[in-house]
């Protein structure tokens, strides 16, 4: 597992209060992990803080699974 | 006429996180006061408070018991306390799992005096230091006063009236009184009613200290600081927590064989029309509220056995006592009167609900809780039983709670042992 994936999963577990083993890369934040749209806003803010990336609203809207987040961060972090 | 009874109780206080523990500690004369542990008090005038204890304490509060991890992260502590106390009350009433029809007839009236001050403070710092893009998306609904009622209704599927009183330190009493009326009016058969507060944060403590309301002279003796009616009192000690009751229409409660603690028989409200923080010097507003509650209850002065006073340990104690004497008589008509703020501090918006629960428990157990630290009663207390230092077993059939708030808002609630 990549370092990014590890750190993303840790943030998801902390913010959504879900079991770590539920946070697979395929997991959808809303359908599988019980998040609502505001939780995703909060997660995106946490990813920005953790990785020092900026995730604009139009990009954030396309992040619906854990792997979407990992992929975006890996492609955009400095 | 529809009658309203109490069938469930829930408490989170500095003396415990369940009803029986709080009551046992209160009757034992314990104090919930201590040095403030939540933040650095070096520059604060007031360095003490009655904090709800952490989960690993002998009578601490475990937020994980009834509040989801995700919600705990999103909301201010007053909401967490409120959700937990509401859950306790529903469980106590045997209503944690209710059918869909009853959910339509069950509502919430759980308020707060101030709301999410700690979160407002911390997010203001985020705004100033990191900019608007770093403010939490949960900031607003995690601080709003009506979000205890909101969260509780979502958690339990309650679709009846969803209400939240905001009347400073009379919130808890108004919440119960208003909810009882909703049941009487037929808006609901069951109501969760009460109040919560948690403002032991730098801004809250500084604000009340600057308003000259907080005790700042007993920092080295925290358990002696809250001393209502004592000559050496010098301001209130801030508490925190929540109190929630299940109110239920009497026939409904009887039909399902519910345990009935007491009946809510009287409710009085008034305004001082005098000053933003100081009570009317003659206690006219307090007197009006008490008289209205007695009239609604159909009780005479001598029928009240216990008064849980507002009694904040400020100069206002004298004014309240004079008003109670005018209503009940110079000897309070034989009633005992105590201020449990001497033990748990002032729970502000939660106070009236927590203290009404103490009135209910006094009726259940025929014992009244003490006024701690009352060693040198002030002038005007002669001939009045203020239950100094130790709890007192006695007959308690009807009990009255007084709650008064900034802005000159007054509420009195009378509960009484159930009679057919």
Short mmCIF file of C-alpha atoms in Angstrom, two decimals:
data_model
loop_
_atom_site.label_atom_id
_atom_site.label_comp_id
_atom_site.label_asym_id
_atom_site.label_seq_id
_atom_site.Cartn_x
_atom_site.Cartn_y
_atom_site.Cartn_z
CA UNK A 1 0.00 0.00 0.00
CA UNK A 2 1.36 3.42 -0.91
CA UNK A 3 2.12 6.03 1.72
CA UNK A 4 -0.66 8.21 0.30
CA UNK A 5 -3.19 5.40 0.59
CA UNK A 6 -2.20 4.78 4.17
CA UNK A 7 -2.58 8.39 5.18
CA UNK A 8 -5.86 8.83 3.30
CA UNK A 9 -7.35 5.78 4.99
CA UNK A 10 -6.27 7.00 8.39
CA UNK A 11 -8.04 10.32 7.84
CA UNK A 12 -11.18 8.56 6.63
CA UNK A 13 -11.25 6.28 9.68
CA UNK A 14 -10.80 9.22 12.03
CA UNK A 15 -13.35 11.49 10.39
CA UNK A 16 -16.11 9.00 9.64
CA UNK A 17 -15.60 6.75 12.66
CA UNK A 18 -15.66 3.58 10.51
CA UNK A 19 -13.69 0.34 10.93
CA UNK A 20 -10.33 0.45 9.15
CA UNK A 21 -11.02 -2.75 7.21
CA UNK A 22 -14.12 -1.17 5.62
CA UNK A 23 -11.97 1.54 4.06
CA UNK A 24 -10.97 -0.34 0.92
CA UNK A 25 -9.79 1.56 -2.15
CA UNK A 26 -13.06 0.72 -3.94
CA UNK A 27 -15.22 1.98 -1.06
CA UNK A 28 -17.58 4.84 -1.87
CA UNK A 29 -17.66 7.53 0.80
CA UNK A 30 -21.42 7.93 0.57
CA UNK A 31 -22.64 4.43 -0.33
CA UNK A 32 -20.23 2.33 1.72
CA UNK A 33 -18.86 4.53 4.48
CA UNK A 34 -21.96 6.47 5.57
CA UNK A 35 -20.68 9.93 4.64
CA UNK A 36 -22.92 12.77 3.54
CA UNK A 37 -21.97 15.65 1.25
CA UNK A 38 -20.71 17.79 4.13
CA UNK A 39 -18.55 14.95 5.40
CA UNK A 40 -16.90 14.87 1.97
CA UNK A 41 -16.23 18.62 2.16
CA UNK A 42 -14.58 18.01 5.51
CA UNK A 43 -12.56 15.05 4.21
CA UNK A 44 -11.33 17.08 1.25
CA UNK A 45 -10.22 19.82 3.66
CA UNK A 46 -8.37 17.24 5.72
CA UNK A 47 -6.65 15.84 2.61
CA UNK A 48 -5.62 19.37 1.58
CA UNK A 49 -4.14 19.97 5.01
CA UNK A 50 -2.39 16.60 5.23
CA UNK A 51 -0.85 16.61 1.76
CA UNK A 52 -0.46 20.34 1.11
CA UNK A 53 -2.49 20.11 -2.08
CA UNK A 54 -5.33 22.30 -3.20
CA UNK A 55 -8.45 20.43 -4.29
CA UNK A 56 -10.77 22.84 -6.13
CA UNK A 57 -14.53 22.35 -5.85
CA UNK A 58 -14.92 20.90 -9.36
CA UNK A 59 -12.24 18.29 -8.63
CA UNK A 60 -13.68 17.59 -5.17
CA UNK A 61 -17.07 16.84 -6.72
CA UNK A 62 -15.49 13.98 -8.71
CA UNK A 63 -14.00 12.34 -5.63
CA UNK A 64 -16.48 9.66 -4.60
CA UNK A 65 -14.30 6.70 -3.66
CA UNK A 66 -11.18 6.24 -1.57
CA UNK A 67 -9.16 5.48 -4.71
CA UNK A 68 -10.43 8.68 -6.39
CA UNK A 69 -8.92 10.60 -3.50
CA UNK A 70 -5.61 8.73 -3.52
CA UNK A 71 -5.31 9.14 -7.29
CA UNK A 72 -6.02 12.87 -7.23
CA UNK A 73 -3.54 13.46 -4.41
CA UNK A 74 -0.78 11.41 -6.05
CA UNK A 75 -1.23 13.28 -9.31
CA UNK A 76 -1.32 16.75 -7.77
CA UNK A 77 0.87 16.84 -4.71
CA UNK A 78 3.98 18.92 -4.99
CA UNK B 1 -58.10 18.01 30.47
CA UNK B 2 -54.93 16.22 29.38
CA UNK B 3 -52.49 15.72 32.26
CA UNK B 4 -48.72 15.50 31.86
CA UNK B 5 -46.51 13.09 33.79
CA UNK B 6 -42.79 12.40 33.90
CA UNK B 7 -41.83 8.87 32.86
CA UNK B 8 -38.09 9.10 32.15
CA UNK B 9 -35.05 10.99 33.43
CA UNK B 10 -31.55 11.61 32.06
CA UNK B 11 -28.62 13.51 33.57
CA UNK B 12 -25.07 14.44 32.66
CA UNK B 13 -23.56 16.59 35.41
CA UNK B 14 -20.26 17.30 37.20
CA UNK B 15 -21.36 14.71 39.80
CA UNK B 16 -22.02 11.88 37.37
CA UNK B 17 -23.31 10.80 33.99
CA UNK B 18 -26.40 8.86 35.04
CA UNK B 19 -29.34 9.74 37.28
CA UNK B 20 -28.64 7.40 40.20
CA UNK B 21 -24.94 8.29 40.47
CA UNK B 22 -25.63 12.02 40.37
CA UNK B 23 -28.38 11.73 42.97
CA UNK B 24 -26.28 9.55 45.29
CA UNK B 25 -23.34 11.97 45.10
CA UNK B 26 -25.60 14.98 45.56
CA UNK B 27 -27.25 13.51 48.67
CA UNK B 28 -23.81 12.57 50.02
CA UNK B 29 -22.84 16.24 49.92
CA UNK B 30 -20.14 15.87 47.26
CA UNK B 31 -18.99 18.86 45.24
CA UNK B 32 -18.30 18.75 41.52
CA UNK B 33 -16.04 21.80 41.64
CA UNK B 34 -12.32 21.87 40.96
CA UNK B 35 -9.62 23.71 39.07
CA UNK B 36 -10.40 24.17 35.36
CA UNK B 37 -8.57 21.42 33.45
CA UNK B 38 -9.70 22.19 29.89
CA UNK B 39 -7.43 25.13 29.11
CA UNK B 40 -4.68 27.31 30.49
CA UNK B 41 -6.23 29.62 33.10
CA UNK B 42 -3.10 31.65 33.85
CA UNK B 43 -4.60 34.94 32.67
CA UNK B 44 -8.18 34.22 33.75
CA UNK B 45 -9.64 35.86 36.85
CA UNK B 46 -11.71 32.74 37.49
CA UNK B 47 -9.74 29.49 37.53
CA UNK B 48 -12.37 27.04 38.81
CA UNK B 49 -15.51 25.35 37.53
CA UNK B 50 -17.69 22.29 37.91
CA UNK B 51 -16.57 20.28 34.90
CA UNK B 52 -18.20 17.08 33.68
CA UNK B 53 -15.54 14.50 34.48
CA UNK B 54 -13.68 12.51 31.79
CA UNK B 55 -14.62 8.89 31.03
CA UNK B 56 -11.85 7.38 33.18
CA UNK B 57 -13.05 9.23 36.31
CA UNK B 58 -15.04 7.38 38.98
CA UNK B 59 -18.20 9.17 37.85
CA UNK B 60 -17.06 10.44 34.46
CA UNK B 61 -18.94 10.78 31.19
CA UNK B 62 -18.25 8.51 28.22
CA UNK B 63 -19.46 10.33 25.09
CA UNK B 64 -19.09 7.12 23.06
CA UNK B 65 -21.92 5.45 24.97
CA UNK B 66 -24.77 7.10 23.08
CA UNK B 67 -23.22 9.48 20.54
CA UNK B 68 -21.65 8.30 17.27
CA UNK B 69 -17.97 8.99 16.80
CA UNK B 70 -18.66 11.09 13.71
CA UNK B 71 -21.16 13.31 15.50
CA UNK B 72 -18.83 13.74 18.47
CA UNK B 73 -16.27 15.26 16.11
CA UNK B 74 -18.77 17.61 14.49
CA UNK B 75 -20.68 19.16 17.36
CA UNK B 76 -20.06 21.16 20.52
CA UNK B 77 -20.06 19.39 23.89
CA UNK B 78 -23.46 20.80 24.91
CA UNK B 79 -25.04 18.82 22.06
CA UNK B 80 -23.20 15.63 23.06
CA UNK B 81 -24.42 16.01 26.66
CA UNK B 82 -27.95 16.68 25.43
CA UNK B 83 -28.07 13.65 23.11
CA UNK B 84 -26.80 11.42 25.91
CA UNK B 85 -29.25 12.74 28.52
CA UNK B 86 -32.13 12.37 26.05
CA UNK B 87 -31.07 8.78 25.35
CA UNK B 88 -30.95 8.01 29.07
CA UNK B 89 -34.44 9.45 29.54
CA UNK B 90 -35.90 7.43 26.66
CA UNK B 91 -34.27 4.23 27.93
CA UNK B 92 -35.55 4.94 31.44
CA UNK B 93 -39.06 5.44 30.09
CA UNK B 94 -38.87 2.21 28.08
CA UNK B 95 -39.26 4.20 24.87
CA UNK B 96 -35.88 3.77 23.21
CA UNK B 97 -37.60 1.56 20.63
CA UNK B 98 -41.01 2.98 19.86
CA UNK B 99 -43.42 2.10 17.08
CA UNK B 100 -43.84 4.32 14.03
CA UNK B 101 -47.19 5.74 15.14
CA UNK B 102 -45.80 6.94 18.44
CA UNK B 103 -42.80 8.49 16.69
CA UNK B 104 -45.26 10.81 14.92
CA UNK B 105 -46.63 11.85 18.33
CA UNK B 106 -43.25 12.31 20.06
CA UNK B 107 -41.31 15.56 19.99
CA UNK B 108 -38.28 17.32 21.41
CA UNK B 109 -37.92 20.54 23.37
CA UNK B 110 -34.29 20.59 24.45
CA UNK B 111 -32.67 24.01 24.58
CA UNK B 112 -29.53 25.76 25.68
CA UNK B 113 -28.79 29.19 27.07
CA UNK B 114 -25.75 29.99 25.00
CA UNK B 115 -25.06 27.09 22.65
CA UNK B 116 -21.78 26.26 20.99
CA UNK B 117 -19.48 28.92 22.38
CA UNK B 118 -16.34 26.70 22.47
CA UNK B 119 -16.75 25.90 18.77
CA UNK B 120 -17.48 29.52 17.89
CA UNK B 121 -14.30 30.51 19.68
CA UNK B 122 -12.09 27.86 18.06
CA UNK B 123 -13.45 28.32 14.53
CA UNK B 124 -12.98 32.09 14.83
CA UNK B 125 -9.32 31.38 15.43
CA UNK B 126 -9.23 29.08 12.37
CA UNK B 127 -10.88 31.82 10.29
CA UNK B 128 -8.35 34.43 11.38
CA UNK B 129 -5.28 32.22 11.19
CA UNK B 130 -6.03 30.03 8.15
CA UNK B 131 -8.81 31.78 6.24
CA UNK B 132 -12.46 31.05 5.38
CA UNK B 133 -11.58 27.96 3.33
CA UNK B 134 -10.51 26.15 6.50
CA UNK B 135 -13.70 26.73 8.50
CA UNK B 136 -15.43 23.40 9.16
CA UNK B 137 -18.48 22.59 7.02
CA UNK B 138 -20.04 21.39 10.27
CA UNK B 139 -19.40 24.70 12.02
CA UNK B 140 -22.92 26.09 11.93
CA UNK B 141 -25.05 23.03 12.67
CA UNK B 142 -22.53 21.84 15.23
CA UNK B 143 -23.08 24.97 17.34
CA UNK B 144 -26.78 25.81 16.89
CA UNK B 145 -28.91 25.60 20.02
CA UNK B 146 -31.76 23.66 18.41
CA UNK B 147 -29.40 20.93 17.24
CA UNK B 148 -29.88 18.84 20.37
CA UNK B 149 -33.55 18.54 19.46
CA UNK B 150 -32.51 18.10 15.82
CA UNK B 151 -29.94 15.37 16.50
CA UNK B 152 -32.18 13.52 18.95
CA UNK B 153 -35.11 13.55 16.53
CA UNK B 154 -32.90 12.13 13.75
CA UNK B 155 -31.36 9.48 16.00
CA UNK B 156 -34.71 8.19 17.27
CA UNK B 157 -36.99 9.11 14.34
CA UNK B 158 -39.16 11.51 16.38
CA UNK B 159 -41.46 13.51 14.13
CA UNK B 160 -43.49 15.47 16.69
CA UNK B 161 -42.84 19.13 17.58
CA UNK B 162 -39.17 20.04 17.33
CA UNK B 163 -38.49 23.02 19.53
CA UNK B 164 -35.61 24.65 21.41
CA UNK B 165 -35.91 27.29 24.09
CA UNK B 166 -33.24 29.98 24.47
CA UNK B 167 -33.88 31.91 27.66
CA UNK B 168 -30.43 31.99 29.26
CA UNK B 169 -30.47 30.37 32.69
CA UNK B 170 -34.20 29.67 32.68
CA UNK B 171 -33.99 27.61 29.46
CA UNK B 172 -34.30 24.21 31.16
CA UNK B 173 -37.40 25.18 33.13
CA UNK B 174 -39.05 26.89 30.16
CA UNK B 175 -38.29 23.84 28.00
CA UNK B 176 -40.14 21.55 30.36
CA UNK B 177 -43.01 23.97 30.84
CA UNK B 178 -43.44 24.62 27.11
CA UNK B 179 -43.23 20.91 26.27
CA UNK B 180 -45.85 20.09 28.91
CA UNK B 181 -48.16 22.60 27.27
CA UNK B 182 -47.61 20.99 23.87
CA UNK B 183 -48.82 17.71 25.34
CA UNK B 184 -51.77 19.43 27.05
CA UNK B 185 -52.68 21.10 23.75
CA UNK B 186 -52.59 17.75 21.96
CA UNK B 187 -49.59 18.56 19.75
CA UNK B 188 -47.80 15.46 21.07
CA UNK B 189 -48.28 12.52 23.45
CA UNK B 190 -44.63 12.29 24.43
CA UNK B 191 -42.00 15.05 24.64
CA UNK B 192 -38.32 14.93 25.46
CA UNK B 193 -37.73 18.16 27.34
CA UNK B 194 -34.74 19.79 28.99
CA UNK B 195 -31.61 21.80 28.50
CA UNK B 196 -27.85 21.54 28.17
CA UNK B 197 -24.83 23.79 28.40
CA UNK B 198 -21.06 23.65 28.05
CA UNK B 199 -19.27 26.97 28.05
CA UNK B 200 -16.25 26.20 30.20
CA UNK B 201 -13.93 27.61 27.55
CA UNK B 202 -11.70 30.71 27.66
CA UNK B 203 -14.28 33.01 26.09
CA UNK B 204 -17.16 31.76 28.26
CA UNK B 205 -15.26 32.01 31.52
CA UNK B 206 -13.78 35.42 30.65
CA UNK B 207 -17.16 36.75 29.54
CA UNK B 208 -18.99 35.79 32.73
CA UNK B 209 -16.07 36.97 34.87
CA UNK B 210 -16.11 40.34 33.10
CA UNK B 211 -19.85 40.58 33.71
CA UNK B 212 -18.93 40.28 37.42
CA UNK B 213 -21.14 37.21 37.73
CA UNK B 214 -18.52 34.52 38.39
CA UNK B 215 -16.84 33.72 41.67
CA UNK B 216 -13.21 34.79 41.38
CA UNK B 217 -12.12 34.81 45.03
CA UNK B 218 -12.09 31.09 45.88
CA UNK B 219 -9.65 29.92 43.21
CA UNK B 220 -7.61 28.14 45.90
CA UNK B 221 -10.69 26.51 47.48
CA UNK B 222 -12.90 25.44 44.56
CA UNK B 223 -15.28 23.19 46.50
CA UNK B 224 -16.11 26.07 48.87
CA UNK B 225 -16.77 28.63 46.15
CA UNK B 226 -20.45 27.97 45.46
CA UNK B 227 -22.15 28.94 48.73
CA UNK B 228 -25.70 30.17 48.16
CA UNK B 229 -27.24 32.19 51.02
CA UNK B 230 -23.92 32.27 52.85
CA UNK B 231 -22.57 35.67 53.94
CA UNK B 232 -19.27 35.00 52.18
CA UNK B 233 -20.70 34.17 48.75
CA UNK B 234 -19.13 35.97 45.85
CA UNK B 235 -20.59 34.90 42.54
CA UNK B 236 -21.54 31.67 40.81
CA UNK B 237 -19.36 28.74 39.81
CA UNK B 238 -19.83 27.63 36.23
CA UNK B 239 -21.10 24.12 35.70
CA UNK B 240 -21.91 22.14 32.57
CA UNK B 241 -24.01 19.19 31.54
CA UNK B 242 -27.58 18.35 30.60
CA UNK B 243 -30.89 17.29 32.02
CA UNK B 244 -33.69 15.78 29.95
CA UNK B 245 -37.04 14.32 31.01
CA UNK B 246 -39.61 12.28 29.16
CA UNK B 247 -42.97 13.99 29.53
CA UNK B 248 -45.99 11.93 28.64
CA UNK B 249 -49.74 12.35 28.51
CA UNK B 250 -51.06 10.62 31.62
CA UNK B 251 -53.55 8.23 29.99
CA UNK B 252 -50.92 7.24 27.45
CA UNK B 253 -48.40 6.49 30.18
CA UNK B 254 -50.98 4.58 32.21
CA UNK B 255 -52.12 2.53 29.21
CA UNK B 256 -48.63 1.25 28.52
CA UNK B 257 -47.92 0.59 32.19
CA UNK B 258 -45.13 3.15 32.38
CA UNK B 259 -43.34 3.97 35.62
CA UNK B 260 -44.60 7.44 36.58
CA UNK B 261 -42.29 9.64 38.65
CA UNK B 262 -44.47 12.71 39.09
CA UNK B 263 -46.96 15.02 37.43
CA UNK B 264 -46.08 18.42 35.99
CA UNK B 265 -48.85 20.48 37.56
CA UNK B 266 -47.70 24.09 37.43
CA UNK B 267 -45.76 26.40 35.16
CA UNK B 268 -45.34 30.14 35.50
CA UNK B 269 -43.43 32.64 33.36
CA UNK B 270 -42.68 36.31 33.63
CA UNK B 271 -40.29 39.09 32.69
CA UNK B 272 -38.54 41.47 35.07
CA UNK B 273 -38.60 44.43 32.66
CA UNK B 274 -35.77 45.87 34.65
CA UNK B 275 -32.10 45.15 33.74
CA UNK B 276 -30.07 42.90 31.42
CA UNK B 277 -28.17 41.07 34.17
CA UNK B 278 -29.45 42.22 37.57
CA UNK B 279 -32.76 40.89 38.88
CA UNK B 280 -35.45 43.33 39.88
CA UNK B 281 -34.43 44.44 43.41
CA UNK B 282 -37.83 43.50 44.79
CA UNK B 283 -37.98 40.19 42.92
CA UNK B 284 -41.30 41.10 41.35
CA UNK B 285 -40.70 38.96 38.27
CA UNK B 286 -39.74 35.94 40.35
CA UNK B 287 -42.85 36.41 42.47
CA UNK B 288 -45.11 36.63 39.43
CA UNK B 289 -43.69 33.41 37.97
CA UNK B 290 -44.13 31.50 41.24
CA UNK B 291 -47.66 32.79 41.77
CA UNK B 292 -48.65 31.84 38.24
CA UNK B 293 -47.23 28.32 38.67
CA UNK B 294 -49.12 27.85 41.96
CA UNK B 295 -52.35 29.10 40.43
CA UNK B 296 -52.03 26.76 37.44
CA UNK B 297 -51.28 23.88 39.80
CA UNK B 298 -54.32 24.70 41.91
CA UNK B 299 -52.09 24.54 44.98
CA UNK B 300 -51.93 26.75 48.05
CA UNK B 301 -48.65 28.09 49.45
CA UNK B 302 -48.60 25.48 52.21
CA UNK B 303 -48.79 22.63 49.68
CA UNK B 304 -45.20 23.13 48.49
CA UNK B 305 -42.78 20.92 50.44
CA UNK B 306 -39.53 21.64 48.62
CA UNK B 307 -38.16 24.55 46.61
CA UNK B 308 -35.11 24.00 44.46
CA UNK B 309 -33.99 27.60 44.37
CA UNK B 310 -32.32 29.41 41.52
CA UNK B 311 -29.80 30.33 44.27
CA UNK B 312 -26.69 31.02 42.21
CA UNK B 313 -24.47 32.10 45.12
CA UNK B 314 -24.70 35.76 44.15
CA UNK B 315 -26.31 38.78 45.78
CA UNK B 316 -29.49 37.81 43.90
CA UNK B 317 -30.06 34.95 46.38
CA UNK B 318 -31.42 37.48 48.87
CA UNK B 319 -33.89 38.83 46.34
CA UNK B 320 -35.14 35.37 45.43
CA UNK B 321 -35.54 34.37 49.08
CA UNK B 322 -37.59 37.50 49.80
CA UNK B 323 -39.83 36.71 46.82
CA UNK B 324 -40.28 33.08 47.91
CA UNK B 325 -41.22 34.31 51.40
CA UNK B 326 -43.85 36.64 49.98
CA UNK B 327 -45.36 33.76 48.01
CA UNK B 328 -45.05 30.89 50.50
CA UNK B 329 -44.86 32.74 53.84
CA UNK B 330 -42.04 33.82 56.16
CA UNK B 331 -41.32 30.20 57.09
CA UNK B 332 -41.92 29.14 53.45
CA UNK B 333 -45.10 27.46 54.66
CA UNK B 334 -43.00 24.67 56.12
CA UNK B 335 -41.18 23.97 52.86
CA UNK B 336 -37.46 23.25 52.71
CA UNK B 337 -35.49 25.20 50.13
CA UNK B 338 -32.00 24.37 48.89
CA UNK B 339 -29.69 25.34 46.08
CA UNK B 340 -28.03 22.36 44.42
CA UNK B 341 -25.83 24.82 42.52
CA UNK B 342 -23.73 24.62 45.68
CA UNK B 343 -22.72 21.12 44.53
CA UNK B 344 -22.85 21.05 40.73
CA UNK B 345 -22.37 24.74 39.94
CA UNK B 346 -24.60 26.70 37.61
CA UNK B 347 -25.50 24.70 34.53
CA UNK B 348 -26.94 27.84 32.90
CA UNK B 349 -29.33 26.61 30.17
CA UNK B 350 -29.25 23.13 31.67
CA UNK B 351 -29.91 24.26 35.25
CA UNK B 352 -33.72 24.36 35.27
CA UNK B 353 -34.03 20.88 33.78
CA UNK B 354 -31.41 19.27 36.04
CA UNK B 355 -32.94 20.93 39.08
CA UNK B 356 -36.49 19.92 38.14
CA UNK B 357 -35.15 16.35 37.98
CA UNK B 358 -33.81 16.84 41.52
CA UNK B 359 -37.30 17.96 42.58
CA UNK B 360 -38.73 14.78 41.02
CA UNK B 361 -36.17 12.59 42.80
CA UNK B 362 -36.91 14.38 46.08
CA UNK B 363 -40.54 13.33 45.62
CA UNK B 364 -39.54 9.77 44.72
CA UNK B 365 -37.19 9.26 47.67
CA UNK B 366 -38.73 11.65 50.24
CA UNK B 367 -35.44 13.41 50.87
CA UNK B 368 -34.19 16.88 49.91
CA UNK B 369 -30.63 17.62 48.76
CA UNK B 370 -28.45 20.02 50.77
CA UNK B 371 -27.10 23.51 50.24
CA UNK B 372 -23.36 23.01 50.61
CA UNK B 373 -21.02 25.55 52.24
CA UNK B 374 -23.84 27.28 54.07
CA UNK B 375 -21.95 27.96 57.30
CA UNK B 376 -22.96 31.56 57.98
CA UNK B 377 -26.44 32.18 56.65
CA UNK B 378 -27.02 35.70 55.42
CA UNK B 379 -29.49 38.11 56.98
CA UNK B 380 -33.07 37.30 56.14
CA UNK B 381 -32.61 33.54 56.28
CA UNK B 382 -33.76 33.21 59.90
CA UNK B 383 -36.60 30.74 60.34
CA UNK B 384 -36.14 29.30 56.86
CA UNK B 385 -34.95 25.72 56.28
CA UNK B 386 -32.22 26.07 53.66
CA UNK B 387 -31.06 22.46 54.21
CA UNK B 388 -27.50 23.43 55.15
CA UNK B 389 -24.67 20.96 54.51
CA UNK B 390 -26.53 17.66 54.70
CA UNK B 391 -29.48 16.10 52.90
CA UNK B 392 -32.68 15.90 54.89
CA UNK B 393 -35.30 13.15 54.79
CA UNK B 394 -38.77 14.67 54.88
CA UNK B 395 -42.21 14.46 53.34
CA UNK B 396 -42.14 15.82 49.76
CA UNK B 397 -45.39 15.77 47.89
CA UNK B 398 -45.01 18.89 45.71
CA UNK B 399 -41.81 20.66 44.70
CA UNK B 400 -41.11 23.91 42.91
CA UNK B 401 -38.10 24.80 40.78
CA UNK B 402 -37.17 28.42 40.16
CA UNK B 403 -35.00 29.46 37.22
CA UNK B 404 -34.15 33.03 36.31
CA UNK B 405 -32.08 34.27 33.38
CA UNK B 406 -30.22 37.25 31.99
CA UNK B 407 -32.61 39.56 30.24
CA UNK B 408 -34.96 39.30 33.21
CA UNK B 409 -36.66 36.05 32.21
CA UNK B 410 -38.24 33.91 34.93
CA UNK B 411 -39.74 30.43 35.03
CA UNK B 412 -41.18 28.31 37.83
CA UNK B 413 -42.14 24.67 37.42
CA UNK B 414 -44.10 22.63 39.98
CA UNK B 415 -44.01 18.84 40.04
CA UNK B 416 -46.16 16.75 42.32
CA UNK B 417 -46.54 13.13 43.35
CA UNK B 418 -49.16 11.51 41.14
CA UNK B 419 -52.68 11.24 42.50
CA UNK B 420 -55.56 9.67 40.57
#
